[in-house]
mmCIF file of C-alpha atoms in Angstrom:
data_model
loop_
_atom_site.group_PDB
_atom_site.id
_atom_site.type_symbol
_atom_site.label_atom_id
_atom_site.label_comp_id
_atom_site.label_asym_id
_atom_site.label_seq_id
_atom_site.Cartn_x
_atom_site.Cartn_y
_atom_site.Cartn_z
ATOM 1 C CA UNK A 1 -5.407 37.926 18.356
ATOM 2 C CA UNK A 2 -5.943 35.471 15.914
ATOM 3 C CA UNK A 3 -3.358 34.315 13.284
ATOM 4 C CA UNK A 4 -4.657 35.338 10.017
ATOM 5 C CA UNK A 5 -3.132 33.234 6.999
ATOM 6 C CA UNK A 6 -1.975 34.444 4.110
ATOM 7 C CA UNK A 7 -2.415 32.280 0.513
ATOM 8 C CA UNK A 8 1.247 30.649 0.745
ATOM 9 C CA UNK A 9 1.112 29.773 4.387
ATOM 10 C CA UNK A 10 -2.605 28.653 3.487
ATOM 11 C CA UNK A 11 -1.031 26.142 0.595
ATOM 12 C CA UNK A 12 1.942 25.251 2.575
ATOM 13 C CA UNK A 13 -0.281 23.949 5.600
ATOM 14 C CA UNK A 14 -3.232 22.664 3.396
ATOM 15 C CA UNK A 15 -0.678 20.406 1.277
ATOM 16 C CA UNK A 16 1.361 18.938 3.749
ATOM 17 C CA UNK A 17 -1.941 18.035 5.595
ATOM 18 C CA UNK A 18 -3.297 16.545 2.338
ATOM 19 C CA UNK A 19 0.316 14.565 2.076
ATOM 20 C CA UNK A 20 -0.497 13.343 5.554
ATOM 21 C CA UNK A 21 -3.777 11.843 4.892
ATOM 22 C CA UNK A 22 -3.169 10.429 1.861
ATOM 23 C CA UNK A 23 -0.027 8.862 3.301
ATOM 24 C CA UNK A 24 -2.140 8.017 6.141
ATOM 25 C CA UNK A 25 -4.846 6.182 3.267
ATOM 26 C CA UNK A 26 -2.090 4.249 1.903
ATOM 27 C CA UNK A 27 -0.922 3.010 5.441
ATOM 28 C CA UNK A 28 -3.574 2.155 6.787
ATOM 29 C CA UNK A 29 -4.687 0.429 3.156
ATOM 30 C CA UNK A 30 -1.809 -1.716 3.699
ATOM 31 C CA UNK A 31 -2.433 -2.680 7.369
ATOM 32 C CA UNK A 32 -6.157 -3.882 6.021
ATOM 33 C CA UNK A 33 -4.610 -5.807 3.129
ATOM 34 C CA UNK A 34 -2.187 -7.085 6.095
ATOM 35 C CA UNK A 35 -5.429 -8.696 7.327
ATOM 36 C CA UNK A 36 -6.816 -9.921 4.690
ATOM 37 C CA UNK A 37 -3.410 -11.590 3.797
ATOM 38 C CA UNK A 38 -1.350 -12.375 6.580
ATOM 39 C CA UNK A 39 1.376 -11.131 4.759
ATOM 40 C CA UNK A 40 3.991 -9.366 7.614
ATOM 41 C CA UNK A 41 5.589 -7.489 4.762
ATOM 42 C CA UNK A 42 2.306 -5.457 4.469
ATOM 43 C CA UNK A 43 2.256 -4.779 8.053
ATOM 44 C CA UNK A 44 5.766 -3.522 7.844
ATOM 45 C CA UNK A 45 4.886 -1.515 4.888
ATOM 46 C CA UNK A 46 1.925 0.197 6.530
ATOM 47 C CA UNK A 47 3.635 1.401 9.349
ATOM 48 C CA UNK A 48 6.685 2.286 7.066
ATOM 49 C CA UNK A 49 4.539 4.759 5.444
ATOM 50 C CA UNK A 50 2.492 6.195 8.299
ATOM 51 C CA UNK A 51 5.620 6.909 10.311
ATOM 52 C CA UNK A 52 7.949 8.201 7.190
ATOM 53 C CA UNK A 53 5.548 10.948 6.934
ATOM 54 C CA UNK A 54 6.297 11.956 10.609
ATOM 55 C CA UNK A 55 8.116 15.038 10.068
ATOM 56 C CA UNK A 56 5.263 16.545 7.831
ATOM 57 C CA UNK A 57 2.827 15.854 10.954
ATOM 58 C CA UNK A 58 4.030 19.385 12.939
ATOM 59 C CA UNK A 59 3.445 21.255 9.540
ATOM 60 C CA UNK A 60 -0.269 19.569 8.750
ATOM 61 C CA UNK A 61 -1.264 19.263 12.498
ATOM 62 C CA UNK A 62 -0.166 23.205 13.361
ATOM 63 C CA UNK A 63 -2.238 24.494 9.994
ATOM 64 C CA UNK A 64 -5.070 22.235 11.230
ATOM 65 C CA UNK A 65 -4.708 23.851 14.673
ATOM 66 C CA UNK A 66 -4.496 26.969 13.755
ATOM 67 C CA UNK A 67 -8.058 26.352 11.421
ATOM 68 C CA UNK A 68 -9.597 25.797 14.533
ATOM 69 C CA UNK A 69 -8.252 27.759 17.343
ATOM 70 C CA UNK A 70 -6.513 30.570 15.643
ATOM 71 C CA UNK A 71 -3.569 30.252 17.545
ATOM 72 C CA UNK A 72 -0.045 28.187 16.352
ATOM 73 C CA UNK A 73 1.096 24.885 18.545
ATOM 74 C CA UNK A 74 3.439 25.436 20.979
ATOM 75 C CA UNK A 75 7.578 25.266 19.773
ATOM 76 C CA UNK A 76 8.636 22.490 21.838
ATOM 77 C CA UNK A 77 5.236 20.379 20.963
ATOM 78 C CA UNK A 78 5.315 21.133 17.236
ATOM 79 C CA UNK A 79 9.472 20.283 16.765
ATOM 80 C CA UNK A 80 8.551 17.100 19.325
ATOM 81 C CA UNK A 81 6.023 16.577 16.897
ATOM 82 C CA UNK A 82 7.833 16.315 13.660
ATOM 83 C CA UNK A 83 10.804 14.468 15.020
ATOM 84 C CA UNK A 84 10.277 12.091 17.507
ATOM 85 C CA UNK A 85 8.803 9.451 15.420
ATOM 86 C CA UNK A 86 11.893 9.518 13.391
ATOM 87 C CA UNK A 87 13.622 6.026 14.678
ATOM 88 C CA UNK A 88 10.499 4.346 14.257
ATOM 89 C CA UNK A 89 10.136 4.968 10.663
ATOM 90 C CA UNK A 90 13.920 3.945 9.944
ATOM 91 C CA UNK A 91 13.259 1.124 12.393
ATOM 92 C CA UNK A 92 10.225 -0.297 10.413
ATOM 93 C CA UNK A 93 11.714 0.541 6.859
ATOM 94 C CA UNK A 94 14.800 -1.752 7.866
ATOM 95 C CA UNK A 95 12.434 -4.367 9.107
ATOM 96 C CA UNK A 96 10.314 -4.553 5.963
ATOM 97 C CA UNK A 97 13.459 -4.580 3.333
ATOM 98 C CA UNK A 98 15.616 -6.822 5.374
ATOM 99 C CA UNK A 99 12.656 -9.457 4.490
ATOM 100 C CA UNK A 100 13.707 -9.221 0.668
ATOM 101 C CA UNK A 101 17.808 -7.659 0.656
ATOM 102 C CA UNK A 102 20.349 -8.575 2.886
ATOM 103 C CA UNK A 103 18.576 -10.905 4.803
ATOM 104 C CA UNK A 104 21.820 -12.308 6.573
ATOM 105 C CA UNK A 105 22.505 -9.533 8.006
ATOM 106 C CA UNK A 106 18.615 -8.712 8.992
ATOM 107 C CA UNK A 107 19.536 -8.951 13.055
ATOM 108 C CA UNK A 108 22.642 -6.774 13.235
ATOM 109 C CA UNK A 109 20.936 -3.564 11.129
ATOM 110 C CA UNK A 110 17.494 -4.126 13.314
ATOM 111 C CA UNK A 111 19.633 -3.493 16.494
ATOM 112 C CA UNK A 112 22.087 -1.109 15.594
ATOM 113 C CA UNK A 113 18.768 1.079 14.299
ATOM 114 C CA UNK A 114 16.887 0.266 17.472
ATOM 115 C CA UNK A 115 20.070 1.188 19.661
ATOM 116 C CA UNK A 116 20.487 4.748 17.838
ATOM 117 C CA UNK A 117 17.135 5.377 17.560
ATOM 118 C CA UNK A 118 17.289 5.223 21.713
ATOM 119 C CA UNK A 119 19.727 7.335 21.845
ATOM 120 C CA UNK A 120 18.466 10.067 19.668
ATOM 121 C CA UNK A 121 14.999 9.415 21.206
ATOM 122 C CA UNK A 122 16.724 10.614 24.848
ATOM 123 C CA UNK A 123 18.410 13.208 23.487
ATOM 124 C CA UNK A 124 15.759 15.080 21.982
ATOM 125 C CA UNK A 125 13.414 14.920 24.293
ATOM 126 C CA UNK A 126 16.334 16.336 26.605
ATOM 127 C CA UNK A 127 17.132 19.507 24.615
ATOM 128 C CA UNK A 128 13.540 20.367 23.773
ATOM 129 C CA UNK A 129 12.993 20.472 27.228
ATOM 130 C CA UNK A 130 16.156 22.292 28.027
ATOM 131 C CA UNK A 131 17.664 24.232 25.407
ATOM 132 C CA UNK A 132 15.356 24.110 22.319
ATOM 133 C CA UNK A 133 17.749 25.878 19.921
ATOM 134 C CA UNK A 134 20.141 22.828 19.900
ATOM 135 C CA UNK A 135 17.414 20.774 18.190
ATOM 136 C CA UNK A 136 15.867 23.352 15.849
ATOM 137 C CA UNK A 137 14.636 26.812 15.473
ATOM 138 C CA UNK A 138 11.103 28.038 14.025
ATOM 139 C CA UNK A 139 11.500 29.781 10.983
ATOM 140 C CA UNK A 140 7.777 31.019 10.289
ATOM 141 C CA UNK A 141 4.704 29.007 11.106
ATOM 142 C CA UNK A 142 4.848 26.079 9.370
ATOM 143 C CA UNK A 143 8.533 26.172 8.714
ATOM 144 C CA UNK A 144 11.496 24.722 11.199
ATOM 145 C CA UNK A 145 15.588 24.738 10.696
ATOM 146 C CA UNK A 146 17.232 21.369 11.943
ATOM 147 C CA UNK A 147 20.523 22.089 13.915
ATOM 148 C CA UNK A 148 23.330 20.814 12.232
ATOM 149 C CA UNK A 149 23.496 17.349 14.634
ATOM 150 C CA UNK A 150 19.962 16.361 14.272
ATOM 151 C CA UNK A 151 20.231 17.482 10.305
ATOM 152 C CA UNK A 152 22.452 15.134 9.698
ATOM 153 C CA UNK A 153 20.771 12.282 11.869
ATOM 154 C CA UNK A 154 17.777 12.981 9.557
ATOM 155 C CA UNK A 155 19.927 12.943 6.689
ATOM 156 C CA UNK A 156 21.601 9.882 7.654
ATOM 157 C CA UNK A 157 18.381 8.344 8.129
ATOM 158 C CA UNK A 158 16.658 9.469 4.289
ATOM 159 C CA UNK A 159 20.175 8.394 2.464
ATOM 160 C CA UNK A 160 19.280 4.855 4.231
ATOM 161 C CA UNK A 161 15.678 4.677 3.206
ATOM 162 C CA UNK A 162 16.575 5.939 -0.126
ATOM 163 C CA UNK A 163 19.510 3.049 -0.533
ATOM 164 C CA UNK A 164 17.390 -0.098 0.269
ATOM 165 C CA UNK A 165 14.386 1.282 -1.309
ATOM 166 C CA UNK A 166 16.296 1.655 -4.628
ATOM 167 C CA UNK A 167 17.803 -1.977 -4.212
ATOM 168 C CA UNK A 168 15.046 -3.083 -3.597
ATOM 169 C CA UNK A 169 13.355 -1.739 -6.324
ATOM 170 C CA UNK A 170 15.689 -2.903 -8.573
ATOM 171 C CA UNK A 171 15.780 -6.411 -7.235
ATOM 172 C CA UNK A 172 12.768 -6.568 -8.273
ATOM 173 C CA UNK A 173 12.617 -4.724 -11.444
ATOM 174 C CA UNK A 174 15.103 -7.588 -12.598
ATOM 175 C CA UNK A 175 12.496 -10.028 -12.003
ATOM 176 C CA UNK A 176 11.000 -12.275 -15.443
ATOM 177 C CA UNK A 177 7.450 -11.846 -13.454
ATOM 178 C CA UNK A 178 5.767 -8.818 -15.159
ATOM 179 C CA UNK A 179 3.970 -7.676 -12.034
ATOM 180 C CA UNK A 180 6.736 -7.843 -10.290
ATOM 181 C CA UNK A 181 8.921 -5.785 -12.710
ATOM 182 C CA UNK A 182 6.056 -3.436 -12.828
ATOM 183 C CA UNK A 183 6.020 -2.813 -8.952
ATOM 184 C CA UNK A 184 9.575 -2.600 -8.879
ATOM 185 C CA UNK A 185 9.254 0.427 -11.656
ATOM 186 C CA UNK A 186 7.040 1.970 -8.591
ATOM 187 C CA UNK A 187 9.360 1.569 -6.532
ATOM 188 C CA UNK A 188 12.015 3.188 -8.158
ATOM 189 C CA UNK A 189 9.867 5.736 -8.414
ATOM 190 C CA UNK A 190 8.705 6.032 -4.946
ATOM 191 C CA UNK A 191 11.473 6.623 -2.986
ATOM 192 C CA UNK A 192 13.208 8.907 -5.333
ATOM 193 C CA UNK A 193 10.406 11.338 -5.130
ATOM 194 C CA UNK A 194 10.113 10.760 -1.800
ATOM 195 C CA UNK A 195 14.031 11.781 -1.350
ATOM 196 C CA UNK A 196 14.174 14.729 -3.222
ATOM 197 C CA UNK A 197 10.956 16.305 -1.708
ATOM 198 C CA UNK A 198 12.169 14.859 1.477
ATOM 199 C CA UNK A 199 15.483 16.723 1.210
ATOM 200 C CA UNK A 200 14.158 20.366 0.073
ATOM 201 C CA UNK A 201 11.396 20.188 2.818
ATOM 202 C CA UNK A 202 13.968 19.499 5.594
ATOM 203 C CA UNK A 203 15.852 22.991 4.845
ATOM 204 C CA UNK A 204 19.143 21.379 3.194
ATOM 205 C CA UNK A 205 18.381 23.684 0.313
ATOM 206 C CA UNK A 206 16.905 27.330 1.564
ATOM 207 C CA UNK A 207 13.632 27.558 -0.665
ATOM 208 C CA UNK A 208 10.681 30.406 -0.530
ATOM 209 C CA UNK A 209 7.757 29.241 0.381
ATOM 210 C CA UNK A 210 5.679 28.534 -3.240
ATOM 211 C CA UNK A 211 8.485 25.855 -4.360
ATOM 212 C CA UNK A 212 7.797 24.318 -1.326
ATOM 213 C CA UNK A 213 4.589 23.835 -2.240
ATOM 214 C CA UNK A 214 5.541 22.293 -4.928
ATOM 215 C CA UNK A 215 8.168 19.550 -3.316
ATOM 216 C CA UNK A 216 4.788 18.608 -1.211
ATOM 217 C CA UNK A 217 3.719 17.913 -4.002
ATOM 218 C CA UNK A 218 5.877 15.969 -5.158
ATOM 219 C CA UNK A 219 5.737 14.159 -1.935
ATOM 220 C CA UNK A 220 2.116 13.169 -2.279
ATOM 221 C CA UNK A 221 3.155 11.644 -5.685
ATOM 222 C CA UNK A 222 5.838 9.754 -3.780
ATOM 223 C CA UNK A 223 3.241 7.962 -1.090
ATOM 224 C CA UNK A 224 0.688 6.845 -4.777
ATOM 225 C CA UNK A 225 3.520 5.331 -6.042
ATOM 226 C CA UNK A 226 4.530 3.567 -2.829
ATOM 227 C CA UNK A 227 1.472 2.273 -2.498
ATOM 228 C CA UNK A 228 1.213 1.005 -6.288
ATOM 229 C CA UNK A 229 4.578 -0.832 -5.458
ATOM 230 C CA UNK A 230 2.546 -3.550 -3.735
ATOM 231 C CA UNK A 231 -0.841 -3.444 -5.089
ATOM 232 C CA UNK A 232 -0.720 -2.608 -9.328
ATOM 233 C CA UNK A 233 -3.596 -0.041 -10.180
ATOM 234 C CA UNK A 234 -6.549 -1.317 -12.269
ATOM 235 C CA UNK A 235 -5.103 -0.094 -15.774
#
């Protein structure tokens, strides 16, 4: 029988695929201004953006999946889904502010991620295909609970995008260069928003499903603003 949606699981699925493709616009903006420019930090920035989204892609993917077929993604796909891409978004986030803060030290955080990010990688994909329940339980349809080890991996990894997106944003909010001080305003912005929709979505704080709606929200905001941190609207 086909799964029939109701109007919050219909917002909840429709938003987070909306924050996925505008996230996706914004990346792959920034890989075609990479292009134009040459400009690694744009490269880094686009695939910063496309991959930090990655645990929004089982929610948007499984609504668009259930659109079509009427049926939901299967558990181990859909958690595989949302969390495997993890590392790689810390890993590229690292890589793109290590260009601008602590430079000196730019070789010794790029390893340490890549080492832990193999070592989560192997033991997800182990549990998932052993014992799912140590890596998360589905809540409803477009809803998942961390366990507590993986929780705080993802936690781990959000407190460290948050930390050298805010100094970096204020590095360059203390810049005399106008644009620069008004991309660095973005940027304080950005990852902020980003956080704190970042942090209610992942099931830290137990929320019913319409203020959820609104944290995607808030998340969509997040990935303009990004995006505004490199290239200033046309006021």
């Amino acid at each position: 029988m086909a799964i029939q949606l109701d109007l919050e699981n219909f917002l909840q699925g429709s938003i987070a695929l909306t924050f996925i493709i505008i996230s996706f616009i914004v990346g792959i903006n920034l890989l075609i201004k990479y292009k134009e420019h040459g400009q690694k930090q744009l490269l880094f920035a686009g695939l910063t953006w496309i991959f930090l989204v990655s645990p929004w892609f089982n929610t948007g993917f499984n609504f668009l999946y259930v659109i079509i077929t009427g049926r939901s993604m299967d558990d181990n796909f859909y958690i595989l889904l949302g969390y495997s891409f993890v590392p790689i978004a810390l890993t590229f986030c690292l890589t793109l502010f290590t260009n601008y803060i602590l430079s000196q030290r730019r070789k010794i955080i790029i390893t340490t991620s890549v080492i832990q990010g193999i070592i989560y990688e192997i033991l997800l994909f182990y549990f998932v295909f052993t014992d799912l329940s140590l890596v998360a339980t589905k809540i409803d349809l477009f809803n998942d609970e961390l366990s507590l080890p993986f929780l705080i991996y993802v936690l781990v990894s959000l407190i460290t995008v948050l930390i050298f997106g805010v100094l970096f944003g204020i590095d360059s909010y203390r810049s005399k260069n106008l644009e620069m001080k008004l991309k660095g305003e973005f940027i304080l912005l950005a990852w902020p928003s980003f956080f704190i929709g970042a942090l209610f979505d992942a099931g830290v704080f137990s929320l019913p499903p319409l203020p959820l709606i609104f944290i995607r929200l808030l998340l969509i905001s997040s990935a303009v603003e990004f995006y505004f941190s490199f290239f200033l609207p046309n006021w």
